[in-house]
Coordinates of C-alpha atoms in Angstrom, one line a residue:
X116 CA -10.0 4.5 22.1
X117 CA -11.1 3.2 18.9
X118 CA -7.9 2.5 17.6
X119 CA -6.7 0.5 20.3
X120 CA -9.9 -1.3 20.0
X121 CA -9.0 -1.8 16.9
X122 CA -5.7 -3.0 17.6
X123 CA -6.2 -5.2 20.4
X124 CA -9.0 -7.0 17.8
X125 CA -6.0 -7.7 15.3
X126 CA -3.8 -8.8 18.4
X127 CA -6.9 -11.5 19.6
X128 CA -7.2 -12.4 16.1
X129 CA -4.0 -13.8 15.6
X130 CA -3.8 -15.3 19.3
X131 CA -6.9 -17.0 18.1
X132 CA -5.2 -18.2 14.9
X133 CA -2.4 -19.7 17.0
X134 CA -4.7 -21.6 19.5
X135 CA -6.1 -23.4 16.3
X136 CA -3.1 -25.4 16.6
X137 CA -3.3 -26.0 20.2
X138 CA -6.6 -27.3 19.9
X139 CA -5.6 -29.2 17.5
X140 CA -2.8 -30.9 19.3
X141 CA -4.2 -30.7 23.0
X142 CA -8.2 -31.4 22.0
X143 CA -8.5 -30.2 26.1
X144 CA -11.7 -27.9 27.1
X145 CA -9.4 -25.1 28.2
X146 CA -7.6 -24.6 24.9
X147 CA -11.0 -24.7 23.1
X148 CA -12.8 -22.2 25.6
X149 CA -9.7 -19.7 25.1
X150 CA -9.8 -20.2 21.2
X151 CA -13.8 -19.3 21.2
X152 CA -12.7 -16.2 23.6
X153 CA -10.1 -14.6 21.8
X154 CA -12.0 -15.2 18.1
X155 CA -15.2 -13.7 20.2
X156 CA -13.2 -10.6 21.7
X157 CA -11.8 -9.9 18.8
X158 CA -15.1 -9.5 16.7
X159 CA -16.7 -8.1 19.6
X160 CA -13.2 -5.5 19.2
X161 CA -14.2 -5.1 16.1
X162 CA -17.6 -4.3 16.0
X163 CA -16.6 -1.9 18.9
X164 CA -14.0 -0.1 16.7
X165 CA -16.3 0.0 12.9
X166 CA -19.1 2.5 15.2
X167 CA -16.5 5.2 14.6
X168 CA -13.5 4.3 12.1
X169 CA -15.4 3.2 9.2
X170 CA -16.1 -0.5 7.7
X171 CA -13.5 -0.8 4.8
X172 CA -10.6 1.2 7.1
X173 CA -11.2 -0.9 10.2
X174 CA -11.4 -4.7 8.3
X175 CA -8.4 -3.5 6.4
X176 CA -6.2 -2.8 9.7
X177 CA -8.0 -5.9 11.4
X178 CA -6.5 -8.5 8.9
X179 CA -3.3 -6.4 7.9
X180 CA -2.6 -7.0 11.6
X181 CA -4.0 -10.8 11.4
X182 CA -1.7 -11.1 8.3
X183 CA 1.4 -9.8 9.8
X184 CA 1.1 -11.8 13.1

């Protein structure tokens, strides 16, 4: 459960990377609410994930994942 905790935190992250753009372009209150979202689901992922897998393991897959998307 972890894991995909984990994974789904990388998978927010970069959703939240692309709606950076969007807000950019759009500057509309749904595309800003869905940026603050995914960026706060994925931390909140994250944090969920780092109680078992530890620190250094988990923020390594979490941007590894951020980097590849």
């Amino acid at each position: 459960m972890t894991w995909l905790a984990l994974i789904m935190a990388g998978i927010c992250e970069v959703f939240g990377v692309i709606l950076i753009k969007r807000v950019t372009t759009q500057r509309d209150l749904k595309s800003l609410l869905m940026l603050i979202l995914s960026f706060g689901l994925s931390f909140t992922l994250l944090s969920i994930a780092m109680r078992v897998i530890p620190m250094g393991t988990a923020y390594a897959i979490w941007t590894g994942i951020g980097t590849v998307g």
